[in-house]
PDB file of C-alpha atoms in Angstrom:
ATOM      1  CA  UNK O 454     -39.902 -70.629 157.190  1.00 49.00           C
ATOM      2  CA  UNK O 455     -41.729 -73.291 155.149  1.00 62.00           C
ATOM      3  CA  UNK O 456     -39.993 -75.831 152.918  1.00 65.00           C
ATOM      4  CA  UNK O 457     -41.268 -73.888 149.885  1.00 71.00           C
ATOM      5  CA  UNK O 458     -39.737 -70.668 151.218  1.00 75.00           C
ATOM      6  CA  UNK O 459     -36.459 -72.498 151.797  1.00 78.00           C
ATOM      7  CA  UNK O 460     -36.512 -73.863 148.244  1.00 79.00           C
ATOM      8  CA  UNK O 461     -37.166 -70.406 146.798  1.00 79.00           C
ATOM      9  CA  UNK O 462     -34.382 -68.945 148.926  1.00 79.00           C
ATOM     10  CA  UNK O 463     -32.002 -71.606 147.635  1.00 78.00           C
ATOM     11  CA  UNK O 464     -32.883 -70.816 144.021  1.00 74.00           C
ATOM     12  CA  UNK O 465     -32.537 -67.085 144.680  1.00 77.00           C
ATOM     13  CA  UNK O 466     -29.056 -67.709 146.109  1.00 68.00           C
ATOM     14  CA  UNK O 467     -28.177 -69.427 142.832  1.00 67.00           C
ATOM     15  CA  UNK O 468     -29.049 -66.271 140.893  1.00 66.00           C
ATOM     16  CA  UNK O 469     -32.581 -67.057 139.676  1.00 75.00           C
ATOM     17  CA  UNK O 470     -35.302 -64.444 140.174  1.00 79.00           C
ATOM     18  CA  UNK O 471     -38.283 -64.959 142.450  1.00 79.00           C
ATOM     19  CA  UNK O 472     -40.965 -65.293 139.770  1.00 78.00           C
ATOM     20  CA  UNK O 473     -38.985 -67.857 137.769  1.00 78.00           C
ATOM     21  CA  UNK O 474     -38.162 -69.822 140.921  1.00 79.00           C
ATOM     22  CA  UNK O 475     -41.789 -70.032 142.025  1.00 79.00           C
ATOM     23  CA  UNK O 476     -42.925 -71.061 138.543  1.00 78.00           C
ATOM     24  CA  UNK O 477     -40.260 -73.768 138.261  1.00 77.00           C
ATOM     25  CA  UNK O 478     -41.059 -75.191 141.696  1.00 77.00           C
ATOM     26  CA  UNK O 479     -44.753 -75.296 140.833  1.00 73.00           C
ATOM     27  CA  UNK O 480     -44.115 -77.139 137.557  1.00 70.00           C
ATOM     28  CA  UNK O 481     -41.690 -79.553 139.236  1.00 71.00           C
ATOM     29  CA  UNK O 482     -43.930 -80.188 142.244  1.00 65.00           C
ATOM     30  CA  UNK O 483     -41.450 -78.703 144.725  1.00 75.00           C
ATOM     31  CA  UNK O 484     -38.445 -80.730 143.568  1.00 75.00           C
ATOM     32  CA  UNK O 485     -35.528 -78.274 143.704  1.00 75.00           C
ATOM     33  CA  UNK O 486     -33.176 -80.292 141.516  1.00 71.00           C
ATOM     34  CA  UNK O 487     -35.755 -80.628 138.749  1.00 71.00           C
ATOM     35  CA  UNK O 488     -36.610 -76.921 139.139  1.00 75.00           C
ATOM     36  CA  UNK O 489     -32.954 -76.004 138.548  1.00 74.00           C
ATOM     37  CA  UNK O 490     -32.898 -78.195 135.424  1.00 68.00           C
ATOM     38  CA  UNK O 491     -36.066 -76.507 134.188  1.00 71.00           C
ATOM     39  CA  UNK O 492     -34.638 -73.035 134.776  1.00 71.00           C
ATOM     40  CA  UNK O 493     -31.318 -73.880 133.114  1.00 65.00           C
ATOM     41  CA  UNK O 494     -33.057 -75.389 130.094  1.00 61.00           C
ATOM     42  CA  UNK O 495     -34.572 -71.970 129.284  1.00 57.00           C
ATOM     43  CA  UNK O 496     -38.165 -73.201 129.468  1.00 57.00           C
ATOM     44  CA  UNK O 497     -38.988 -70.410 131.936  1.00 61.00           C
ATOM     45  CA  UNK O 498     -37.911 -66.856 131.194  1.00 55.00           C
ATOM     46  CA  UNK O 499     -37.204 -64.089 133.679  1.00 56.00           C
ATOM     47  CA  UNK O 500     -40.161 -63.154 135.850  1.00 55.00           C
ATOM     48  CA  UNK O 501     -41.742 -66.578 135.741  1.00 53.00           C
ATOM     49  CA  UNK O 502     -43.285 -66.533 132.277  1.00 50.00           C
ATOM     50  CA  UNK O 503     -43.028 -69.629 130.140  1.00 49.00           C
ATOM     51  CA  UNK O 504     -40.511 -69.218 127.338  1.00 48.00           C
ATOM     52  CA  UNK O 505     -41.994 -69.224 123.860  1.00 46.00           C
ATOM     53  CA  UNK O 506     -40.381 -69.238 120.452  1.00 42.00           C
ATOM     54  CA  UNK O 507     -42.850 -66.646 119.176  1.00 44.00           C
ATOM     55  CA  UNK O 508     -44.569 -69.124 116.867  1.00 42.00           C
ATOM     56  CA  UNK O 509     -47.456 -71.455 117.590  1.00 47.00           C
ATOM     57  CA  UNK O 510     -48.810 -74.486 115.826  1.00 56.00           C
ATOM     58  CA  UNK O 511     -52.401 -74.744 114.709  1.00 51.00           C
ATOM     59  CA  UNK O 512     -54.094 -77.060 117.196  1.00 48.00           C
ATOM     60  CA  UNK O 513     -56.389 -78.402 114.480  1.00 49.00           C
ATOM     61  CA  UNK O 514     -53.380 -79.873 112.663  1.00 66.00           C
ATOM     62  CA  UNK O 515     -51.786 -81.607 115.643  1.00 83.00           C
ATOM     63  CA  UNK O 516     -52.891 -84.748 117.441  1.00 91.00           C
ATOM     64  CA  UNK O 517     -51.652 -85.921 120.817  1.00 94.00           C
ATOM     65  CA  UNK O 518     -51.186 -89.343 122.398  1.00 95.00           C
ATOM     66  CA  UNK O 519     -50.472 -89.130 126.106  1.00 95.00           C
ATOM     67  CA  UNK O 520     -49.662 -91.413 129.028  1.00 96.00           C
ATOM     68  CA  UNK O 521     -50.208 -90.526 132.659  1.00 95.00           C
ATOM     69  CA  UNK O 522     -46.703 -91.872 133.292  1.00 95.00           C
ATOM     70  CA  UNK O 523     -43.649 -89.652 132.779  1.00 95.00           C
ATOM     71  CA  UNK O 524     -40.009 -90.075 133.733  1.00 95.00           C
ATOM     72  CA  UNK O 525     -40.827 -88.254 136.980  1.00 94.00           C
ATOM     73  CA  UNK O 526     -43.423 -90.834 138.002  1.00 94.00           C
ATOM     74  CA  UNK O 527     -40.542 -92.946 139.320  1.00 94.00           C
ATOM     75  CA  UNK O 528     -37.950 -91.221 141.550  1.00 92.00           C
ATOM     76  CA  UNK O 529     -35.236 -93.199 139.737  1.00 91.00           C
ATOM     77  CA  UNK O 530     -36.260 -91.719 136.394  1.00 92.00           C
ATOM     78  CA  UNK O 531     -35.680 -88.004 136.931  1.00 90.00           C
ATOM     79  CA  UNK O 532     -32.463 -88.035 134.848  1.00 91.00           C
ATOM     80  CA  UNK O 533     -33.251 -91.040 132.644  1.00 93.00           C
ATOM     81  CA  UNK O 534     -34.555 -89.186 129.575  1.00 94.00           C
ATOM     82  CA  UNK O 535     -31.680 -90.171 127.258  1.00 94.00           C
ATOM     83  CA  UNK O 536     -31.980 -93.879 128.033  1.00 94.00           C
ATOM     84  CA  UNK O 537     -35.763 -93.589 127.683  1.00 95.00           C
ATOM     85  CA  UNK O 538     -35.389 -91.908 124.270  1.00 96.00           C
ATOM     86  CA  UNK O 539     -33.141 -94.757 123.090  1.00 94.00           C
ATOM     87  CA  UNK O 540     -35.637 -97.287 124.420  1.00 93.00           C
ATOM     88  CA  UNK O 541     -38.438 -95.527 122.548  1.00 95.00           C
ATOM     89  CA  UNK O 542     -36.316 -95.537 119.378  1.00 94.00           C
ATOM     90  CA  UNK O 543     -35.841 -99.286 119.684  1.00 91.00           C
ATOM     91  CA  UNK O 544     -39.532 -99.926 120.371  1.00 91.00           C
ATOM     92  CA  UNK O 545     -40.511 -97.949 117.263  1.00 91.00           C
ATOM     93  CA  UNK O 546     -37.784 -98.655 114.750  1.00 88.00           C
ATOM     94  CA  UNK O 547     -38.506-102.337 114.263  1.00 82.00           C
ATOM     95  CA  UNK O 548     -42.132-101.720 113.373  1.00 87.00           C
ATOM     96  CA  UNK O 549     -41.764 -99.176 110.562  1.00 84.00           C
ATOM     97  CA  UNK O 550     -41.641-101.854 107.843  1.00 77.00           C
ATOM     98  CA  UNK O 551     -44.930-103.327 109.021  1.00 82.00           C
ATOM     99  CA  UNK O 552     -47.098-100.446 110.197  1.00 85.00           C
ATOM    100  CA  UNK O 553     -47.419 -96.688 110.214  1.00 87.00           C
ATOM    101  CA  UNK O 554     -46.356 -94.940 113.449  1.00 90.00           C
ATOM    102  CA  UNK O 555     -49.917 -93.773 114.116  1.00 89.00           C
ATOM    103  CA  UNK O 556     -51.044 -97.400 114.385  1.00 91.00           C
ATOM    104  CA  UNK O 557     -48.687 -98.473 117.187  1.00 93.00           C
ATOM    105  CA  UNK O 558     -47.597 -95.336 119.079  1.00 95.00           C
ATOM    106  CA  UNK O 559     -50.059 -95.217 121.949  1.00 95.00           C
ATOM    107  CA  UNK O 560     -50.156 -94.703 125.703  1.00 95.00           C
ATOM    108  CA  UNK O 561     -49.228 -98.349 126.290  1.00 96.00           C
ATOM    109  CA  UNK O 562     -46.033 -98.013 124.247  1.00 96.00           C
ATOM    110  CA  UNK O 563     -45.134 -94.774 126.047  1.00 97.00           C
ATOM    111  CA  UNK O 564     -45.655 -96.319 129.492  1.00 97.00           C
ATOM    112  CA  UNK O 565     -43.747 -99.499 128.642  1.00 96.00           C
ATOM    113  CA  UNK O 566     -40.834 -97.585 127.129  1.00 95.00           C
ATOM    114  CA  UNK O 567     -40.521 -95.287 130.135  1.00 96.00           C
ATOM    115  CA  UNK O 568     -40.572 -98.180 132.603  1.00 96.00           C
ATOM    116  CA  UNK O 569     -38.050-100.191 130.555  1.00 93.00           C
ATOM    117  CA  UNK O 570     -35.854 -97.118 130.060  1.00 93.00           C
ATOM    118  CA  UNK O 571     -35.789 -96.320 133.771  1.00 94.00           C
ATOM    119  CA  UNK O 572     -34.940 -99.941 134.553  1.00 92.00           C
ATOM    120  CA  UNK O 573     -32.004 -99.881 132.113  1.00 90.00           C
ATOM    121  CA  UNK O 574     -30.878 -96.470 133.397  1.00 91.00           C
ATOM    122  CA  UNK O 575     -30.862 -97.791 136.976  1.00 90.00           C
ATOM    123  CA  UNK O 576     -28.835-100.837 135.951  1.00 87.00           C
ATOM    124  CA  UNK O 577     -26.281 -98.663 134.182  1.00 85.00           C
ATOM    125  CA  UNK O 578     -26.058 -96.298 137.153  1.00 83.00           C
ATOM    126  CA  UNK O 579     -25.505 -99.208 139.543  1.00 80.00           C
ATOM    127  CA  UNK O 580     -22.596-100.410 137.412  1.00 75.00           C
ATOM    128  CA  UNK O 581     -21.053 -96.962 136.936  1.00 69.00           C
ATOM    129  CA  UNK O 582     -18.494 -95.280 139.144  1.00 60.00           C
ATOM    130  CA  UNK O 583     -18.795 -91.850 137.521  1.00 54.00           C
ATOM    131  CA  UNK O 584     -21.689 -90.599 139.642  1.00 52.00           C
ATOM    132  CA  UNK O 585     -22.968 -88.558 136.670  1.00 55.00           C
ATOM    133  CA  UNK O 586     -26.774 -88.480 136.581  1.00 65.00           C
ATOM    134  CA  UNK O 587     -27.322 -87.248 133.019  1.00 70.00           C
ATOM    135  CA  UNK O 588     -25.701 -89.751 130.654  1.00 77.00           C
ATOM    136  CA  UNK O 589     -24.916 -88.815 127.065  1.00 85.00           C
ATOM    137  CA  UNK O 590     -25.868 -91.065 124.165  1.00 90.00           C
ATOM    138  CA  UNK O 591     -22.167 -91.909 123.727  1.00 87.00           C
ATOM    139  CA  UNK O 592     -21.875 -92.849 127.416  1.00 84.00           C
ATOM    140  CA  UNK O 593     -24.861 -95.167 127.139  1.00 86.00           C
ATOM    141  CA  UNK O 594     -23.610 -96.827 123.951  1.00 82.00           C
ATOM    142  CA  UNK O 595     -20.215 -97.446 125.553  1.00 80.00           C
ATOM    143  CA  UNK O 596     -21.746 -98.700 128.809  1.00 79.00           C
ATOM    144  CA  UNK O 597     -23.912-101.161 126.907  1.00 77.00           C
ATOM    145  CA  UNK O 598     -21.193-102.300 124.489  1.00 70.00           C
ATOM    146  CA  UNK O 599     -20.131-105.127 126.767  1.00 62.00           C
ATOM    147  CA  UNK O 600     -23.648-106.106 127.756  1.00 61.00           C
ATOM    148  CA  UNK O 601     -26.159-108.322 126.044  1.00 60.00           C
ATOM    149  CA  UNK O 602     -28.615-105.494 125.524  1.00 63.00           C
ATOM    150  CA  UNK O 603     -31.059-105.840 122.677  1.00 66.00           C
ATOM    151  CA  UNK O 604     -32.035-102.165 122.772  1.00 68.00           C
ATOM    152  CA  UNK O 605     -28.559-100.839 122.051  1.00 67.00           C
ATOM    153  CA  UNK O 606     -27.479-103.663 119.749  1.00 69.00           C
ATOM    154  CA  UNK O 607     -30.521-103.091 117.522  1.00 76.00           C
ATOM    155  CA  UNK O 608     -29.715 -99.417 116.928  1.00 85.00           C
ATOM    156  CA  UNK O 609     -27.119 -98.242 114.417  1.00 87.00           C
ATOM    157  CA  UNK O 610     -26.042 -94.614 114.149  1.00 89.00           C
ATOM    158  CA  UNK O 611     -25.983 -92.953 110.736  1.00 92.00           C
ATOM    159  CA  UNK O 612     -22.490 -92.148 109.415  1.00 90.00           C
ATOM    160  CA  UNK O 613     -21.041 -88.806 110.497  1.00 90.00           C
ATOM    161  CA  UNK O 614     -23.036 -88.792 113.727  1.00 90.00           C
ATOM    162  CA  UNK O 615     -23.661 -87.231 116.141  1.00 92.00           C
ATOM    163  CA  UNK O 616     -24.464 -84.077 114.230  1.00 94.00           C
ATOM    164  CA  UNK O 617     -24.057 -80.871 116.146  1.00 93.00           C
ATOM    165  CA  UNK O 618     -26.254 -77.822 115.767  1.00 93.00           C
ATOM    166  CA  UNK O 619     -26.934 -74.440 117.318  1.00 92.00           C
ATOM    167  CA  UNK O 620     -30.257 -72.848 118.197  1.00 91.00           C
ATOM    168  CA  UNK O 621     -30.367 -69.289 116.914  1.00 84.00           C
ATOM    169  CA  UNK O 622     -32.733 -66.519 115.907  1.00 80.00           C
ATOM    170  CA  UNK O 623     -30.166 -65.344 113.349  1.00 73.00           C
ATOM    171  CA  UNK O 624     -30.616 -66.298 109.703  1.00 67.00           C
ATOM    172  CA  UNK O 625     -26.825 -66.651 109.368  1.00 61.00           C
ATOM    173  CA  UNK O 626     -26.862 -69.786 111.540  1.00 63.00           C
ATOM    174  CA  UNK O 627     -29.833 -71.542 109.976  1.00 75.00           C
ATOM    175  CA  UNK O 628     -27.566 -74.112 108.280  1.00 81.00           C
ATOM    176  CA  UNK O 629     -26.824 -75.410 111.790  1.00 84.00           C
ATOM    177  CA  UNK O 630     -30.429 -75.200 112.970  1.00 89.00           C
ATOM    178  CA  UNK O 631     -32.954 -77.904 113.730  1.00 93.00           C
ATOM    179  CA  UNK O 632     -34.737 -77.816 110.377  1.00 93.00           C
ATOM    180  CA  UNK O 633     -31.526 -78.026 108.330  1.00 93.00           C
ATOM    181  CA  UNK O 634     -30.092 -80.943 110.306  1.00 94.00           C
ATOM    182  CA  UNK O 635     -33.369 -82.884 110.411  1.00 94.00           C
ATOM    183  CA  UNK O 636     -33.799 -82.390 106.661  1.00 93.00           C
ATOM    184  CA  UNK O 637     -30.340 -83.881 106.153  1.00 93.00           C
ATOM    185  CA  UNK O 638     -31.376 -86.892 108.265  1.00 92.00           C
ATOM    186  CA  UNK O 639     -34.357 -87.390 105.953  1.00 91.00           C
ATOM    187  CA  UNK O 640     -32.104 -87.230 102.906  1.00 90.00           C
ATOM    188  CA  UNK O 641     -29.647 -89.744 104.370  1.00 90.00           C
ATOM    189  CA  UNK O 642     -32.292 -92.302 105.336  1.00 87.00           C
ATOM    190  CA  UNK O 643     -33.077 -95.381 103.269  1.00 81.00           C
ATOM    191  CA  UNK O 644     -35.941 -96.448 105.534  1.00 81.00           C
ATOM    192  CA  UNK O 645     -39.558 -95.312 105.444  1.00 83.00           C
ATOM    193  CA  UNK O 646     -39.083 -93.585 108.814  1.00 90.00           C
ATOM    194  CA  UNK O 647     -36.043 -92.511 110.804  1.00 92.00           C
ATOM    195  CA  UNK O 648     -35.734 -92.216 114.572  1.00 95.00           C
ATOM    196  CA  UNK O 649     -33.669 -89.244 115.745  1.00 97.00           C
ATOM    197  CA  UNK O 650     -32.586 -88.659 119.338  1.00 97.00           C
ATOM    198  CA  UNK O 651     -32.118 -84.948 120.096  1.00 97.00           C
ATOM    199  CA  UNK O 652     -30.188 -83.834 123.157  1.00 95.00           C
ATOM    200  CA  UNK O 653     -29.982 -80.286 124.501  1.00 93.00           C
ATOM    201  CA  UNK O 654     -28.571 -80.446 127.995  1.00 86.00           C
ATOM    202  CA  UNK O 655     -30.159 -81.405 130.312  1.00 87.00           C
ATOM    203  CA  UNK O 656     -33.037 -82.846 128.235  1.00 93.00           C
ATOM    204  CA  UNK O 657     -33.393 -85.464 125.519  1.00 95.00           C
ATOM    205  CA  UNK O 658     -36.366 -86.195 123.256  1.00 97.00           C
ATOM    206  CA  UNK O 659     -37.065 -88.466 120.289  1.00 97.00           C
ATOM    207  CA  UNK O 660     -38.428 -87.459 116.901  1.00 97.00           C
ATOM    208  CA  UNK O 661     -39.616 -89.699 114.087  1.00 96.00           C
ATOM    209  CA  UNK O 662     -39.204 -88.459 110.518  1.00 94.00           C
ATOM    210  CA  UNK O 663     -40.614 -89.846 107.276  1.00 91.00           C
ATOM    211  CA  UNK O 664     -38.200 -89.887 104.351  1.00 83.00           C
ATOM    212  CA  UNK O 665     -38.547 -86.987 101.951  1.00 77.00           C
ATOM    213  CA  UNK O 666     -40.337 -89.197  99.433  1.00 74.00           C
ATOM    214  CA  UNK O 667     -42.736 -90.488 102.094  1.00 72.00           C
ATOM    215  CA  UNK O 668     -43.283 -86.949 103.380  1.00 68.00           C
ATOM    216  CA  UNK O 669     -44.926 -86.053 100.071  1.00 69.00           C
ATOM    217  CA  UNK O 670     -47.829 -88.227 101.205  1.00 70.00           C
ATOM    218  CA  UNK O 671     -50.346 -85.965 102.929  1.00 66.00           C
ATOM    219  CA  UNK O 672     -50.866 -88.630 105.609  1.00 77.00           C
ATOM    220  CA  UNK O 673     -47.200 -88.745 106.642  1.00 82.00           C
ATOM    221  CA  UNK O 674     -46.545 -87.521 110.182  1.00 90.00           C
ATOM    222  CA  UNK O 675     -43.569 -85.938 111.909  1.00 94.00           C
ATOM    223  CA  UNK O 676     -43.633 -87.059 115.513  1.00 96.00           C
ATOM    224  CA  UNK O 677     -42.205 -85.658 118.742  1.00 97.00           C
ATOM    225  CA  UNK O 678     -42.027 -88.183 121.605  1.00 98.00           C
ATOM    226  CA  UNK O 679     -41.104 -86.823 125.014  1.00 97.00           C
ATOM    227  CA  UNK O 680     -40.831 -88.416 128.470  1.00 97.00           C
ATOM    228  CA  UNK O 681     -41.061 -84.983 130.152  1.00 96.00           C
ATOM    229  CA  UNK O 682     -44.426 -83.452 131.058  1.00 94.00           C
ATOM    230  CA  UNK O 683     -44.935 -79.989 129.548  1.00 93.00           C
ATOM    231  CA  UNK O 684     -47.889 -78.570 131.521  1.00 91.00           C
ATOM    232  CA  UNK O 685     -46.983 -74.980 130.594  1.00 88.00           C
ATOM    233  CA  UNK O 686     -46.072 -75.600 126.956  1.00 91.00           C
ATOM    234  CA  UNK O 687     -47.374 -76.909 123.630  1.00 92.00           C
ATOM    235  CA  UNK O 688     -50.761 -75.206 123.817  1.00 87.00           C
ATOM    236  CA  UNK O 689     -53.532 -76.223 123.713  1.00 89.00           C
ATOM    237  CA  UNK O 690     -52.392 -79.723 124.712  1.00 91.00           C
ATOM    238  CA  UNK O 691     -50.222 -78.863 127.762  1.00 92.00           C
ATOM    239  CA  UNK O 692     -49.242 -82.530 128.267  1.00 93.00           C
ATOM    240  CA  UNK O 693     -49.064 -83.512 131.925  1.00 93.00           C
ATOM    241  CA  UNK O 694     -47.407 -86.860 131.272  1.00 94.00           C
ATOM    242  CA  UNK O 695     -45.247 -88.377 128.572  1.00 96.00           C
ATOM    243  CA  UNK O 696     -46.641 -87.801 125.100  1.00 97.00           C
ATOM    244  CA  UNK O 697     -46.341 -88.211 121.350  1.00 97.00           C
ATOM    245  CA  UNK O 698     -47.310 -85.157 119.309  1.00 96.00           C
ATOM    246  CA  UNK O 699     -48.074 -85.771 115.615  1.00 95.00           C
ATOM    247  CA  UNK O 700     -47.298 -82.974 113.145  1.00 94.00           C
ATOM    248  CA  UNK O 701     -48.261 -82.590 109.471  1.00 92.00           C
ATOM    249  CA  UNK O 702     -44.886 -81.166 108.380  1.00 92.00           C
ATOM    250  CA  UNK O 703     -41.261 -80.763 109.357  1.00 93.00           C
ATOM    251  CA  UNK O 704     -41.684 -77.025 109.908  1.00 92.00           C
ATOM    252  CA  UNK O 705     -44.538 -77.726 112.312  1.00 94.00           C
ATOM    253  CA  UNK O 706     -42.372 -80.207 114.231  1.00 95.00           C
ATOM    254  CA  UNK O 707     -39.540 -77.683 114.419  1.00 95.00           C
ATOM    255  CA  UNK O 708     -41.924 -75.108 115.907  1.00 94.00           C
ATOM    256  CA  UNK O 709     -42.718 -77.508 118.744  1.00 95.00           C
ATOM    257  CA  UNK O 710     -39.032 -78.310 119.262  1.00 96.00           C
ATOM    258  CA  UNK O 711     -38.163 -74.619 119.414  1.00 94.00           C
ATOM    259  CA  UNK O 712     -40.847 -74.149 122.061  1.00 94.00           C
ATOM    260  CA  UNK O 713     -39.387 -76.789 124.362  1.00 93.00           C
ATOM    261  CA  UNK O 714     -35.798 -75.888 123.405  1.00 93.00           C
ATOM    262  CA  UNK O 715     -35.932 -72.065 123.197  1.00 91.00           C
ATOM    263  CA  UNK O 716     -32.936 -69.964 122.247  1.00 87.00           C
ATOM    264  CA  UNK O 717     -31.064 -68.735 125.333  1.00 83.00           C
ATOM    265  CA  UNK O 718     -30.297 -65.038 124.903  1.00 79.00           C
ATOM    266  CA  UNK O 719     -27.258 -64.069 127.009  1.00 75.00           C
ATOM    267  CA  UNK O 720     -26.928 -60.435 125.928  1.00 74.00           C
ATOM    268  CA  UNK O 721     -24.644 -58.472 123.630  1.00 75.00           C
ATOM    269  CA  UNK O 722     -21.670 -58.561 125.971  1.00 77.00           C
ATOM    270  CA  UNK O 723     -21.359 -62.355 125.976  1.00 74.00           C
ATOM    271  CA  UNK O 724     -18.797 -63.828 123.547  1.00 80.00           C
ATOM    272  CA  UNK O 725     -20.235 -65.601 120.512  1.00 74.00           C
ATOM    273  CA  UNK O 726     -18.557 -68.875 121.430  1.00 80.00           C
ATOM    274  CA  UNK O 727     -20.298 -68.919 124.809  1.00 80.00           C
ATOM    275  CA  UNK O 728     -23.624 -68.038 123.155  1.00 78.00           C
ATOM    276  CA  UNK O 729     -23.183 -71.045 120.859  1.00 80.00           C
ATOM    277  CA  UNK O 730     -22.239 -73.313 123.765  1.00 85.00           C
ATOM    278  CA  UNK O 731     -25.420 -72.465 125.676  1.00 85.00           C
ATOM    279  CA  UNK O 732     -27.526 -73.065 122.561  1.00 89.00           C
ATOM    280  CA  UNK O 733     -25.828 -76.162 121.192  1.00 92.00           C
ATOM    281  CA  UNK O 734     -27.653 -79.429 120.647  1.00 95.00           C
ATOM    282  CA  UNK O 735     -26.757 -82.875 119.310  1.00 95.00           C
ATOM    283  CA  UNK O 736     -28.666 -85.044 116.849  1.00 96.00           C
ATOM    284  CA  UNK O 737     -28.327 -88.820 116.744  1.00 96.00           C
ATOM    285  CA  UNK O 738     -30.143 -90.410 113.765  1.00 96.00           C
ATOM    286  CA  UNK O 739     -30.556 -94.179 114.108  1.00 92.00           C
ATOM    287  CA  UNK O 740     -31.474 -96.973 111.760  1.00 85.00           C
ATOM    288  CA  UNK O 741     -32.198-100.615 112.521  1.00 78.00           C
ATOM    289  CA  UNK O 742     -29.032-102.679 112.737  1.00 73.00           C
ATOM    290  CA  UNK O 743     -29.043-105.535 110.248  1.00 62.00           C
ATOM    291  CA  UNK O 744     -26.163-107.312 111.923  1.00 57.00           C
TER     292      UNK O 744
END
């Protein structure tokens, strides 16, 4: 039996089907742990097909900046996405008063942020006794509270944060959906742009939102920045490294987010509370600390 056969057998023993297991292992280059994370995130549906929200963005309206480096380029970075997202927020947030995001978000910034984020993640892991690989934003803020860390000290959470939401295909839950919560972040912001960290276990990404007044400018962009490669998603770009995807509107951004964070359908027999738990996400809007 080959190592691939053994990996598939292990995933089958965990309850995943053969097609999904093979697809996940292919995307994750044979790494079983990453394949499990991919399967649990809902990015691959039963039978090995890539999950899709049912809506696609017009490729002519989206532009992509990509780096060959992702969090998986370094073995220490496989679970570092939350620290990387915070590092990206810091590297962007201080520049909004001087330049538009399109002028400074490039492959160099992506690569630098990933390397710095992995370095910080490794330092935090070395000083932690919890053994937990995936750190929450709260865990990271607490871990850095006693350290002289410019990244964390420069970020200030909006009041009443984090803000919790639920992914759903039902219109009755739209007030807790991505678009509603991100719109509220725009309304609460006093800056030209707001950085928002979005976590849906086990993945974290960063989005950058213009204020509602700035969004009326046709040149304003809504940006998704992600340290994960998405070689089976976000057509026609299919980013194979970390990337920043520029959108012309909030609804367009939400379409991309719903593609990488699809609704997990558990069936009619599953209690509503458990359905909500599997589809919950957290939003952390940050502004630049003036202290």
